[in-house]
mmCIF file of C-alpha atoms in Angstrom:
data_model
loop_
_atom_site.group_PDB
_atom_site.id
_atom_site.type_symbol
_atom_site.label_atom_id
_atom_site.label_comp_id
_atom_site.label_asym_id
_atom_site.label_seq_id
_atom_site.Cartn_x
_atom_site.Cartn_y
_atom_site.Cartn_z
ATOM 1 C CA MET A 140 -0.007 -0.003 -0.002
ATOM 2 C CA LEU A 141 1.080 3.568 -0.442
ATOM 3 C CA ARG A 142 1.384 5.375 2.849
ATOM 4 C CA ARG A 143 1.156 9.107 2.463
ATOM 5 C CA ALA A 144 4.026 9.893 4.794
ATOM 6 C CA GLY A 145 6.315 7.415 3.018
ATOM 7 C CA ALA A 146 6.364 3.645 3.226
ATOM 8 C CA PHE A 147 6.693 3.609 6.988
ATOM 9 C CA PRO A 148 4.094 4.603 9.564
ATOM 10 C CA ARG A 149 4.667 7.379 12.081
ATOM 11 C CA VAL A 150 6.720 5.562 14.629
ATOM 12 C CA SER A 151 9.608 6.351 16.886
ATOM 13 C CA ILE A 152 12.745 4.913 15.255
ATOM 14 C CA ASP A 153 13.930 3.511 18.591
ATOM 15 C CA THR A 154 10.900 1.492 19.520
ATOM 16 C CA GLY A 155 8.756 0.986 16.478
ATOM 17 C CA LYS A 156 5.837 2.198 18.565
ATOM 18 C CA SER A 157 3.572 5.029 17.615
ATOM 19 C CA LEU A 158 2.553 7.086 20.596
ATOM 20 C CA ILE A 159 -0.968 6.232 21.756
ATOM 21 C CA LYS A 160 -2.503 9.103 23.748
ATOM 22 C CA PHE A 161 -6.215 8.373 23.449
ATOM 23 C CA CYS A 162 -8.371 5.239 23.425
ATOM 24 C CA ASN A 163 -9.515 4.515 19.881
ATOM 25 C CA SER A 164 -12.558 2.708 21.269
ATOM 26 C CA CYS A 165 -14.037 5.378 23.610
ATOM 27 C CA GLY A 166 -11.862 8.482 23.085
ATOM 28 C CA ALA A 167 -10.671 8.799 26.725
ATOM 29 C CA GLU A 168 -7.055 9.525 27.562
ATOM 30 C CA VAL A 169 -4.997 6.369 28.097
ATOM 31 C CA THR A 170 -2.369 5.687 30.753
ATOM 32 C CA HIS A 171 0.857 3.805 30.017
ATOM 33 C CA ARG A 172 1.343 1.010 32.514
ATOM 34 C CA ILE A 173 1.867 -2.708 32.844
ATOM 35 C CA PRO A 174 -1.563 -4.393 32.997
ATOM 36 C CA ASP A 175 -2.213 -7.104 35.598
ATOM 37 C CA GLY A 176 -0.876 -10.430 34.361
ATOM 38 C CA ASP A 177 1.319 -8.793 31.735
ATOM 39 C CA SER A 178 5.005 -7.868 31.789
ATOM 40 C CA LEU A 179 5.210 -5.016 29.303
ATOM 41 C CA LEU A 180 4.117 -1.379 29.272
ATOM 42 C CA ARG A 181 0.868 -0.939 27.357
ATOM 43 C CA ALA A 182 -1.487 1.921 26.568
ATOM 44 C CA VAL A 183 -4.444 1.139 28.857
ATOM 45 C CA CYS A 184 -7.826 2.840 28.870
ATOM 46 C CA ASP A 185 -9.120 3.028 32.443
ATOM 47 C CA ALA A 186 -12.455 4.372 31.192
ATOM 48 C CA CYS A 187 -13.502 1.396 29.063
ATOM 49 C CA GLY A 188 -10.845 -1.212 29.920
ATOM 50 C CA THR A 189 -9.349 -1.553 26.441
ATOM 51 C CA ILE A 190 -5.662 -2.489 26.276
ATOM 52 C CA HIS A 191 -4.012 -1.180 23.127
ATOM 53 C CA TYR A 192 -1.415 -3.741 22.068
ATOM 54 C CA GLN A 193 1.209 -2.759 19.503
ATOM 55 C CA ASN A 194 2.909 -5.511 17.570
ATOM 56 C CA PRO A 195 5.472 -5.890 14.778
ATOM 57 C CA LYS A 196 4.392 -5.276 11.193
ATOM 58 C CA ILE A 197 4.979 -7.664 8.300
ATOM 59 C CA VAL A 198 6.514 -6.488 5.054
ATOM 60 C CA VAL A 199 5.862 -8.914 2.182
ATOM 61 C CA GLY A 200 7.658 -8.875 -1.138
ATOM 62 C CA CYS A 201 9.238 -10.937 -3.845
ATOM 63 C CA LEU A 202 12.207 -11.414 -6.100
ATOM 64 C CA PRO A 203 10.604 -11.567 -9.550
ATOM 65 C CA ALA A 204 12.850 -13.454 -11.988
ATOM 66 C CA HIS A 205 12.520 -13.671 -15.758
ATOM 67 C CA GLY A 206 15.182 -15.965 -17.206
ATOM 68 C CA ASP A 207 18.464 -14.718 -15.782
ATOM 69 C CA ARG A 208 17.094 -11.229 -15.048
ATOM 70 C CA ILE A 209 15.606 -9.840 -11.807
ATOM 71 C CA LEU A 210 13.054 -7.050 -11.505
ATOM 72 C CA ILE A 211 14.139 -4.131 -9.280
ATOM 73 C CA CYS A 212 12.407 -0.834 -8.475
ATOM 74 C CA LYS A 213 13.823 2.653 -7.785
ATOM 75 C CA ARG A 214 12.015 4.093 -4.790
ATOM 76 C CA ALA A 215 9.842 7.216 -5.345
ATOM 77 C CA ILE A 216 9.128 7.475 -1.593
ATOM 78 C CA GLU A 217 10.984 7.893 1.655
ATOM 79 C CA PRO A 218 12.775 6.282 3.310
ATOM 80 C CA ARG A 219 15.608 5.650 0.840
ATOM 81 C CA TYR A 220 14.121 7.748 -1.974
ATOM 82 C CA GLY A 221 16.002 7.102 -5.218
ATOM 83 C CA LEU A 222 17.587 3.819 -4.104
ATOM 84 C CA TRP A 223 16.805 0.379 -5.568
ATOM 85 C CA THR A 224 14.660 -2.279 -3.936
ATOM 86 C CA LEU A 225 12.722 -5.435 -4.612
ATOM 87 C CA PRO A 226 8.927 -4.928 -4.731
ATOM 88 C CA ALA A 227 7.683 -5.136 -1.111
ATOM 89 C CA GLY A 228 5.331 -3.378 1.262
ATOM 90 C CA PHE A 229 3.148 -3.732 4.332
ATOM 91 C CA MET A 230 0.962 -6.806 4.384
ATOM 92 C CA GLU A 231 -2.759 -5.955 4.632
ATOM 93 C CA ASN A 232 -5.422 -7.533 6.801
ATOM 94 C CA ASN A 233 -7.361 -10.390 5.144
ATOM 95 C CA GLU A 234 -4.697 -11.352 2.660
ATOM 96 C CA SER A 235 -2.121 -14.129 2.791
ATOM 97 C CA ALA A 236 1.602 -13.330 2.692
ATOM 98 C CA SER A 237 1.908 -14.628 -0.880
ATOM 99 C CA GLU A 238 -1.141 -12.640 -2.011
ATOM 100 C CA GLY A 239 0.420 -9.527 -0.482
ATOM 101 C CA ALA A 240 3.739 -10.179 -2.225
ATOM 102 C CA ALA A 241 1.977 -10.486 -5.611
ATOM 103 C CA ARG A 242 -0.062 -7.325 -4.909
ATOM 104 C CA GLU A 243 3.073 -5.318 -4.125
ATOM 105 C CA ALA A 244 4.732 -6.421 -7.414
ATOM 106 C CA LEU A 245 1.638 -5.219 -9.267
ATOM 107 C CA GLU A 246 1.421 -1.912 -7.346
ATOM 108 C CA GLU A 247 5.099 -0.999 -7.504
ATOM 109 C CA ALA A 248 6.020 -2.266 -10.974
ATOM 110 C CA ASN A 249 2.791 -3.224 -12.755
ATOM 111 C CA ALA A 250 4.325 -6.672 -12.723
ATOM 112 C CA ARG A 251 2.337 -9.893 -12.970
ATOM 113 C CA VAL A 252 4.088 -12.619 -11.005
ATOM 114 C CA GLU A 253 3.565 -16.199 -9.987
ATOM 115 C CA ILE A 254 4.672 -16.511 -6.372
ATOM 116 C CA GLU A 255 6.905 -19.510 -5.721
ATOM 117 C CA ASP A 256 8.417 -20.489 -2.345
ATOM 118 C CA LEU A 257 8.973 -18.317 0.705
ATOM 119 C CA TYR A 258 12.669 -17.559 0.446
ATOM 120 C CA THR A 259 13.976 -15.123 3.075
ATOM 121 C CA VAL A 260 12.486 -14.104 6.429
ATOM 122 C CA TYR A 261 14.221 -11.343 8.403
ATOM 123 C CA SER A 262 13.262 -9.890 11.765
ATOM 124 C CA ILE A 263 14.341 -6.273 12.244
ATOM 125 C CA PRO A 264 13.700 -5.799 15.984
ATOM 126 C CA HIS A 265 14.764 -2.149 16.265
ATOM 127 C CA ILE A 266 12.002 -1.078 13.887
ATOM 128 C CA SER A 267 9.581 -3.903 14.841
ATOM 129 C CA GLN A 268 9.248 -5.292 11.350
ATOM 130 C CA VAL A 269 9.453 -8.771 9.848
ATOM 131 C CA TYR A 270 10.259 -9.106 6.134
ATOM 132 C CA MET A 271 8.937 -12.093 4.239
ATOM 133 C CA MET A 272 10.355 -12.331 0.717
ATOM 134 C CA PHE A 273 9.256 -14.908 -1.848
ATOM 135 C CA ARG A 274 10.850 -16.149 -5.028
ATOM 136 C CA ALA A 275 8.598 -15.326 -7.949
ATOM 137 C CA ARG A 276 8.346 -15.921 -11.681
ATOM 138 C CA LEU A 277 7.737 -12.745 -13.651
ATOM 139 C CA LEU A 278 5.076 -13.759 -16.172
ATOM 140 C CA ASP A 279 5.933 -11.164 -18.809
ATOM 141 C CA THR A 280 8.351 -8.255 -19.182
ATOM 142 C CA ASP A 281 5.635 -5.606 -19.674
ATOM 143 C CA VAL A 282 6.516 -3.722 -16.482
ATOM 144 C CA SER A 283 6.382 -0.003 -15.621
ATOM 145 C CA PRO A 284 6.711 2.167 -12.508
ATOM 146 C CA GLY A 285 3.785 2.300 -10.068
ATOM 147 C CA VAL A 286 3.230 5.424 -7.960
ATOM 148 C CA GLU A 287 5.841 4.335 -5.405
ATOM 149 C CA SER A 288 8.570 3.773 -8.039
ATOM 150 C CA LEU A 289 10.582 6.245 -10.143
ATOM 151 C CA GLU A 290 11.799 3.542 -12.472
ATOM 152 C CA VAL A 291 11.718 -0.264 -12.761
ATOM 153 C CA LYS A 292 14.092 -2.501 -14.676
ATOM 154 C CA LEU A 293 15.204 -6.065 -15.282
ATOM 155 C CA VAL A 294 18.845 -6.608 -14.389
ATOM 156 C CA ARG A 295 21.352 -9.408 -14.897
ATOM 157 C CA GLU A 296 23.782 -10.306 -12.083
ATOM 158 C CA GLY A 297 26.489 -7.906 -13.354
ATOM 159 C CA GLU A 298 24.003 -5.012 -13.586
ATOM 160 C CA ILE A 299 22.751 -5.029 -9.955
ATOM 161 C CA PRO A 300 23.477 -1.586 -8.389
ATOM 162 C CA TRP A 301 24.985 -3.027 -5.177
ATOM 163 C CA ASP A 302 25.989 0.373 -3.813
ATOM 164 C CA GLN A 303 22.533 1.813 -4.517
ATOM 165 C CA LEU A 304 20.347 -0.752 -2.740
ATOM 166 C CA ALA A 305 17.759 0.637 -0.311
ATOM 167 C CA PHE A 306 17.768 -2.002 2.449
ATOM 168 C CA ALA A 307 19.959 -4.714 3.994
ATOM 169 C CA MET A 308 17.200 -7.264 3.351
ATOM 170 C CA VAL A 309 17.357 -6.511 -0.387
ATOM 171 C CA LYS A 310 21.121 -7.024 -0.507
ATOM 172 C CA ARG A 311 20.943 -10.265 1.488
ATOM 173 C CA THR A 312 18.045 -11.670 -0.518
ATOM 174 C CA LEU A 313 19.785 -10.930 -3.816
ATOM 175 C CA GLU A 314 23.100 -12.402 -2.563
ATOM 176 C CA HIS A 315 21.451 -15.639 -1.405
ATOM 177 C CA TYR A 316 19.461 -15.894 -4.611
ATOM 178 C CA LEU A 317 22.526 -15.550 -6.835
ATOM 179 C CA GLU A 318 24.516 -18.073 -4.720
ATOM 180 C CA ASP A 319 21.624 -20.577 -4.758
ATOM 181 C CA ARG A 320 21.011 -20.123 -8.477
ATOM 182 C CA LYS A 321 24.672 -21.005 -9.153
ATOM 183 C CA ARG A 322 24.305 -24.106 -6.953
ATOM 184 C CA GLY A 323 21.105 -25.017 -8.764
ATOM 185 C CA SER A 324 19.068 -25.274 -5.541
ATOM 186 C CA PHE A 325 17.202 -22.696 -3.473
ATOM 187 C CA THR A 326 17.279 -22.903 0.326
ATOM 188 C CA PRO A 327 15.072 -20.676 2.486
ATOM 189 C CA ARG A 328 16.983 -18.389 4.886
ATOM 190 C CA PHE A 329 15.907 -16.628 8.000
ATOM 191 C CA GLY A 330 17.654 -14.384 10.419
ATOM 192 C CA ASP A 331 17.753 -11.023 12.143
ATOM 193 C CA ILE A 332 18.979 -7.675 10.878
ATOM 194 C CA ARG A 333 20.423 -5.382 13.567
ATOM 195 C CA PRO A 334 21.337 -1.712 13.204
ATOM 196 C CA PRO A 335 24.780 -1.393 11.566
ATOM 197 C CA ASN A 336 26.106 1.012 14.222
ATOM 198 C CA ARG A 337 25.487 -1.194 17.258
ATOM 199 C CA MET B 227 2.119 -12.353 26.199
ATOM 200 C CA LEU B 228 -1.004 -12.978 28.191
ATOM 201 C CA ARG B 229 -3.952 -11.019 26.917
ATOM 202 C CA ARG B 230 -6.592 -10.534 29.512
ATOM 203 C CA ALA B 231 -9.500 -11.307 27.200
ATOM 204 C CA GLY B 232 -7.870 -14.512 26.016
ATOM 205 C CA ALA B 233 -4.991 -14.940 23.599
ATOM 206 C CA PHE B 234 -6.683 -12.950 20.877
ATOM 207 C CA PRO B 235 -7.368 -9.212 20.782
ATOM 208 C CA ARG B 236 -10.868 -7.842 20.485
ATOM 209 C CA VAL B 237 -11.413 -8.160 16.797
ATOM 210 C CA SER B 238 -14.228 -9.001 14.487
ATOM 211 C CA ILE B 239 -13.847 -12.624 13.424
ATOM 212 C CA ASP B 240 -14.662 -11.742 9.833
ATOM 213 C CA THR B 241 -12.101 -9.063 9.235
ATOM 214 C CA GLY B 242 -9.447 -9.273 11.907
ATOM 215 C CA LYS B 243 -9.961 -5.539 12.417
ATOM 216 C CA SER B 244 -10.753 -3.959 15.748
ATOM 217 C CA LEU B 245 -13.161 -1.087 15.381
ATOM 218 C CA ILE B 246 -11.395 2.269 15.543
ATOM 219 C CA LYS B 247 -13.789 5.036 16.530
ATOM 220 C CA PHE B 248 -11.411 7.695 17.862
ATOM 221 C CA CYS B 249 -7.968 8.979 16.878
ATOM 222 C CA ASN B 250 -5.413 7.637 19.348
ATOM 223 C CA SER B 251 -3.208 10.620 18.596
ATOM 224 C CA CYS B 252 -5.616 13.545 19.178
ATOM 225 C CA GLY B 253 -8.831 11.930 20.505
ATOM 226 C CA ALA B 254 -11.123 13.229 17.717
ATOM 227 C CA GLU B 255 -13.675 10.954 16.061
ATOM 228 C CA VAL B 256 -12.353 9.257 12.963
ATOM 229 C CA THR B 257 -14.065 8.669 9.649
ATOM 230 C CA HIS B 258 -13.740 5.433 7.706
ATOM 231 C CA ARG B 259 -12.808 6.173 4.105
ATOM 232 C CA ILE B 260 -10.245 5.433 1.395
ATOM 233 C CA PRO B 261 -7.441 8.021 1.729
ATOM 234 C CA ASP B 262 -6.068 9.734 -1.411
ATOM 235 C CA GLY B 263 -3.555 7.495 -3.129
ATOM 236 C CA ASP B 264 -4.749 4.395 -1.257
ATOM 237 C CA SER B 265 -7.168 1.659 -2.299
ATOM 238 C CA LEU B 266 -8.471 0.389 1.044
ATOM 239 C CA LEU B 267 -10.828 1.698 3.700
ATOM 240 C CA ARG B 268 -8.887 3.194 6.650
ATOM 241 C CA ALA B 269 -9.780 4.968 9.878
ATOM 242 C CA VAL B 270 -8.781 8.548 9.068
ATOM 243 C CA CYS B 271 -8.599 11.471 11.478
ATOM 244 C CA ASP B 272 -9.635 14.639 9.713
ATOM 245 C CA ALA B 273 -8.677 16.707 12.759
ATOM 246 C CA CYS B 274 -4.976 15.849 12.860
ATOM 247 C CA GLY B 275 -4.451 13.917 9.624
ATOM 248 C CA THR B 276 -3.410 10.615 11.136
ATOM 249 C CA ILE B 277 -4.286 7.489 9.177
ATOM 250 C CA HIS B 278 -4.751 4.466 11.431
ATOM 251 C CA TYR B 279 -3.456 1.432 9.537
ATOM 252 C CA GLN B 280 -4.358 -2.039 10.793
ATOM 253 C CA ASN B 281 -2.162 -4.904 9.738
ATOM 254 C CA PRO B 282 -1.862 -8.650 10.340
ATOM 255 C CA LYS B 283 -0.351 -9.854 13.618
ATOM 256 C CA ILE B 284 2.459 -12.364 13.910
ATOM 257 C CA VAL B 285 2.176 -15.365 16.213
ATOM 258 C CA VAL B 286 5.585 -16.900 17.001
ATOM 259 C CA GLY B 287 6.133 -20.278 18.529
ATOM 260 C CA CYS B 288 8.185 -23.431 18.504
ATOM 261 C CA LEU B 289 8.130 -27.191 18.522
ATOM 262 C CA PRO B 290 10.429 -28.024 21.460
ATOM 263 C CA ALA B 291 11.917 -31.504 21.072
ATOM 264 C CA HIS B 292 13.804 -33.545 23.647
ATOM 265 C CA GLY B 293 15.018 -36.812 22.149
ATOM 266 C CA ASP B 294 11.943 -38.371 20.554
ATOM 267 C CA ARG B 295 9.521 -36.385 22.741
ATOM 268 C CA ILE B 296 7.747 -33.103 21.972
ATOM 269 C CA LEU B 297 6.564 -30.505 24.496
ATOM 270 C CA ILE B 298 2.858 -29.636 24.278
ATOM 271 C CA CYS B 299 0.685 -27.335 26.436
ATOM 272 C CA LYS B 300 -2.975 -27.584 27.430
ATOM 273 C CA ARG B 301 -4.541 -24.138 27.022
ATOM 274 C CA ALA B 302 -5.789 -22.342 30.146
ATOM 275 C CA ILE B 303 -7.260 -19.510 28.040
ATOM 276 C CA GLU B 304 -9.768 -18.974 25.307
ATOM 277 C CA PRO B 305 -9.966 -19.617 22.448
ATOM 278 C CA ARG B 306 -9.723 -23.410 22.594
ATOM 279 C CA TYR B 307 -9.543 -23.625 26.378
ATOM 280 C CA GLY B 308 -8.540 -27.156 27.458
ATOM 281 C CA LEU B 309 -7.130 -28.177 24.040
ATOM 282 C CA TRP B 310 -3.475 -28.893 23.333
ATOM 283 C CA THR B 311 -1.080 -26.594 21.503
ATOM 284 C CA LEU B 312 2.579 -25.887 20.873
ATOM 285 C CA PRO B 313 3.934 -22.916 22.841
ATOM 286 C CA ALA B 314 3.162 -19.787 20.744
ATOM 287 C CA GLY B 315 1.866 -16.276 21.167
ATOM 288 C CA PHE B 316 1.844 -12.770 19.747
ATOM 289 C CA MET B 317 5.235 -11.407 18.790
ATOM 290 C CA GLU B 318 6.115 -8.237 20.672
ATOM 291 C CA ASN B 319 7.685 -5.046 19.360
ATOM 292 C CA ASN B 320 11.484 -4.869 19.599
ATOM 293 C CA GLU B 321 12.083 -8.608 19.601
ATOM 294 C CA SER B 322 13.073 -10.945 16.765
ATOM 295 C CA ALA B 323 10.807 -13.821 15.763
ATOM 296 C CA SER B 324 13.169 -16.403 17.305
ATOM 297 C CA GLU B 325 13.442 -14.383 20.546
ATOM 298 C CA GLY B 326 9.654 -14.270 20.719
ATOM 299 C CA ALA B 327 9.395 -18.032 20.144
ATOM 300 C CA ALA B 328 11.837 -18.727 23.007
ATOM 301 C CA ARG B 329 9.983 -16.269 25.249
ATOM 302 C CA GLU B 330 6.660 -17.988 24.641
ATOM 303 C CA ALA B 331 8.130 -21.411 25.530
ATOM 304 C CA LEU B 332 9.358 -19.926 28.790
ATOM 305 C CA GLU B 333 6.038 -18.150 29.560
ATOM 306 C CA GLU B 334 3.729 -21.029 28.692
ATOM 307 C CA ALA B 335 5.762 -24.019 29.918
ATOM 308 C CA ASN B 336 8.705 -22.636 31.900
ATOM 309 C CA ALA B 337 10.731 -24.303 29.176
ATOM 310 C CA ARG B 338 14.244 -23.315 28.250
ATOM 311 C CA VAL B 339 14.809 -23.890 24.528
ATOM 312 C CA GLU B 340 17.432 -23.367 21.905
ATOM 313 C CA ILE B 341 15.691 -22.121 18.814
ATOM 314 C CA GLU B 342 16.756 -23.889 15.612
ATOM 315 C CA ASP B 343 15.454 -23.192 12.117
ATOM 316 C CA LEU B 344 12.222 -21.517 11.055
ATOM 317 C CA TYR B 345 10.064 -24.509 10.168
ATOM 318 C CA THR B 346 6.472 -23.631 9.270
ATOM 319 C CA VAL B 347 4.937 -20.288 8.216
ATOM 320 C CA TYR B 348 1.164 -20.103 7.794
ATOM 321 C CA SER B 349 -0.965 -17.158 6.763
ATOM 322 C CA ILE B 350 -4.505 -17.207 8.162
ATOM 323 C CA PRO B 351 -6.136 -14.410 6.153
ATOM 324 C CA HIS B 352 -9.617 -14.559 7.688
ATOM 325 C CA ILE B 353 -8.232 -13.668 11.117
ATOM 326 C CA SER B 354 -5.329 -11.581 9.767
ATOM 327 C CA GLN B 355 -2.601 -13.574 11.477
ATOM 328 C CA VAL B 356 0.664 -15.135 10.330
ATOM 329 C CA TYR B 357 2.113 -18.020 12.319
ATOM 330 C CA MET B 358 5.864 -18.523 12.374
ATOM 331 C CA MET B 359 6.878 -21.802 14.079
ATOM 332 C CA PHE B 360 10.474 -22.785 14.741
ATOM 333 C CA ARG B 361 12.039 -26.142 15.502
ATOM 334 C CA ALA B 362 13.641 -25.975 18.948
ATOM 335 C CA ARG B 363 15.774 -28.097 21.249
ATOM 336 C CA LEU B 364 14.360 -28.379 24.757
ATOM 337 C CA LEU B 365 17.426 -27.925 26.975
ATOM 338 C CA ASP B 366 16.072 -29.837 29.977
ATOM 339 C CA THR B 367 12.846 -31.545 30.989
ATOM 340 C CA ASP B 368 12.183 -29.371 34.018
ATOM 341 C CA VAL B 369 8.952 -27.869 32.602
ATOM 342 C CA SER B 370 5.761 -26.758 34.294
ATOM 343 C CA PRO B 371 2.583 -24.858 33.329
ATOM 344 C CA GLY B 372 2.805 -21.073 32.977
ATOM 345 C CA VAL B 373 -0.287 -18.953 33.614
ATOM 346 C CA GLU B 374 -1.671 -19.618 30.134
ATOM 347 C CA SER B 375 -1.390 -23.413 30.494
ATOM 348 C CA LEU B 376 -3.370 -25.929 32.550
ATOM 349 C CA GLU B 377 -0.795 -28.654 32.019
ATOM 350 C CA VAL B 378 2.329 -29.277 29.975
ATOM 351 C CA LYS B 379 3.848 -32.596 28.932
ATOM 352 C CA LEU B 380 6.388 -34.329 26.757
ATOM 353 C CA VAL B 381 4.806 -36.733 24.301
ATOM 354 C CA ARG B 382 6.081 -39.403 21.929
ATOM 355 C CA GLU B 383 4.519 -39.778 18.486
ATOM 356 C CA GLY B 384 1.931 -42.336 19.653
ATOM 357 C CA GLU B 385 0.880 -40.128 22.573
ATOM 358 C CA ILE B 386 -0.037 -36.962 20.604
ATOM 359 C CA PRO B 387 -3.760 -36.124 21.299
ATOM 360 C CA TRP B 388 -4.618 -35.600 17.598
ATOM 361 C CA ASP B 389 -8.323 -35.113 18.282
ATOM 362 C CA GLN B 390 -7.622 -32.602 21.074
ATOM 363 C CA LEU B 391 -5.357 -30.158 19.217
ATOM 364 C CA ALA B 392 -6.279 -26.467 19.470
ATOM 365 C CA PHE B 393 -5.345 -25.174 16.025
ATOM 366 C CA ALA B 394 -4.836 -26.366 12.422
ATOM 367 C CA MET B 395 -1.335 -24.924 12.469
ATOM 368 C CA VAL B 396 -0.406 -27.162 15.415
ATOM 369 C CA LYS B 397 -1.672 -30.290 13.623
ATOM 370 C CA ARG B 398 0.127 -29.415 10.389
ATOM 371 C CA THR B 399 3.381 -28.510 12.128
ATOM 372 C CA LEU B 400 3.381 -31.764 14.094
ATOM 373 C CA GLU B 401 2.539 -33.813 10.979
ATOM 374 C CA HIS B 402 5.343 -32.229 8.941
ATOM 375 C CA TYR B 403 7.785 -32.670 11.800
ATOM 376 C CA LEU B 404 7.057 -36.361 12.245
ATOM 377 C CA GLU B 405 7.263 -36.978 8.478
ATOM 378 C CA ASP B 406 10.563 -35.065 8.215
ATOM 379 C CA ARG B 407 12.011 -36.779 11.263
ATOM 380 C CA LYS B 408 11.345 -40.169 9.686
ATOM 381 C CA ARG B 409 13.017 -38.994 6.464
ATOM 382 C CA GLY B 410 15.943 -37.646 8.502
ATOM 383 C CA SER B 411 15.775 -34.177 6.955
ATOM 384 C CA PHE B 412 13.695 -31.105 7.900
ATOM 385 C CA THR B 413 12.245 -28.930 5.124
ATOM 386 C CA PRO B 414 10.599 -25.588 5.934
ATOM 387 C CA ARG B 415 6.938 -25.357 4.839
ATOM 388 C CA PHE B 416 4.716 -22.393 4.193
ATOM 389 C CA GLY B 417 1.158 -22.014 3.177
ATOM 390 C CA ASP B 418 -2.249 -20.591 3.967
ATOM 391 C CA ILE B 419 -4.910 -21.869 6.319
ATOM 392 C CA ARG B 420 -8.499 -21.087 5.266
ATOM 393 C CA PRO B 421 -11.655 -21.535 7.303
ATOM 394 C CA PRO B 422 -12.761 -25.183 7.244
ATOM 395 C CA ASN B 423 -16.331 -24.372 6.163
ATOM 396 C CA ARG B 424 -15.441 -22.511 2.961
#
């Protein structure tokens, strides 16, 4: 989905939590405390009893391949405006992860894909996001930039702009893919991505 | 985490969306409409401009194995009170998926585990959840029920209560695990779980 303030919601960079001040159920001011039987600070409404949980968000995407070429997109939105990425975005309610990955390819690159296996899964705890990237078969090469992309293109291994990639998860996913393709066998990977300066 | 109203937040079963009536940022009443540049209905605050996105939640858990036995937990909470499950619960902000899976084993069964590979990933679109289940090594057999469990036990293949399992994802994860263990090689699986009556 396109989010007006960029691809990321209004959150504090340190915690991934947006600041809840009011109860979205009754409109009363909330207090921030640890509810009975819980161990973490939550926004609690003492007026109506609602506890406002905040949880990590899922970003779904894919690596669309057509022969030996891979579809990449130049970001038209912050963060990382002007850098290259694989089509990916926030998973929506009432869709599966693979449906979301296909939707993002269509939205960002007008690309029709057949989603194959889940390929990389990365937790990024400091921004409370989990990336789920699928391998995908690009069904035709009739692609063009969606509103979140400045440019889209199909690149061979030697043409990947390694120093212009938007996110660590894009670099890792591409590296694993190229390694696995050489080996002739794709193995799913999972792991965590921590801030580079810690 | 323990959620006071059971393991699931207050959501409509059909959509997975809790009903947002007020802006949690400024307290004004929201309207439900499709924002400019978007394609889905959102809770929008016309007073302060905040768009309240709602996205799928991640449930993280593990299959803790000790020799040929598997740790299972009898649920002390709704939904599926009294049925058996693998330790799992909502992933928290600022943790990785594997950290969350280990935390849930500790909370639900006082079980110390070493998380191994990501093993099954299931999207459940009709309740807007994604399950991420890891294989895990149970470090010792000193386990006991946490507050969300009535009972915990280590079971061999023939002792699994197949007709008393709480969730489809538990059944599928156990089935895959037993198959793979016989083969001597574990292969990650992913897929979607749809309502049984559709």
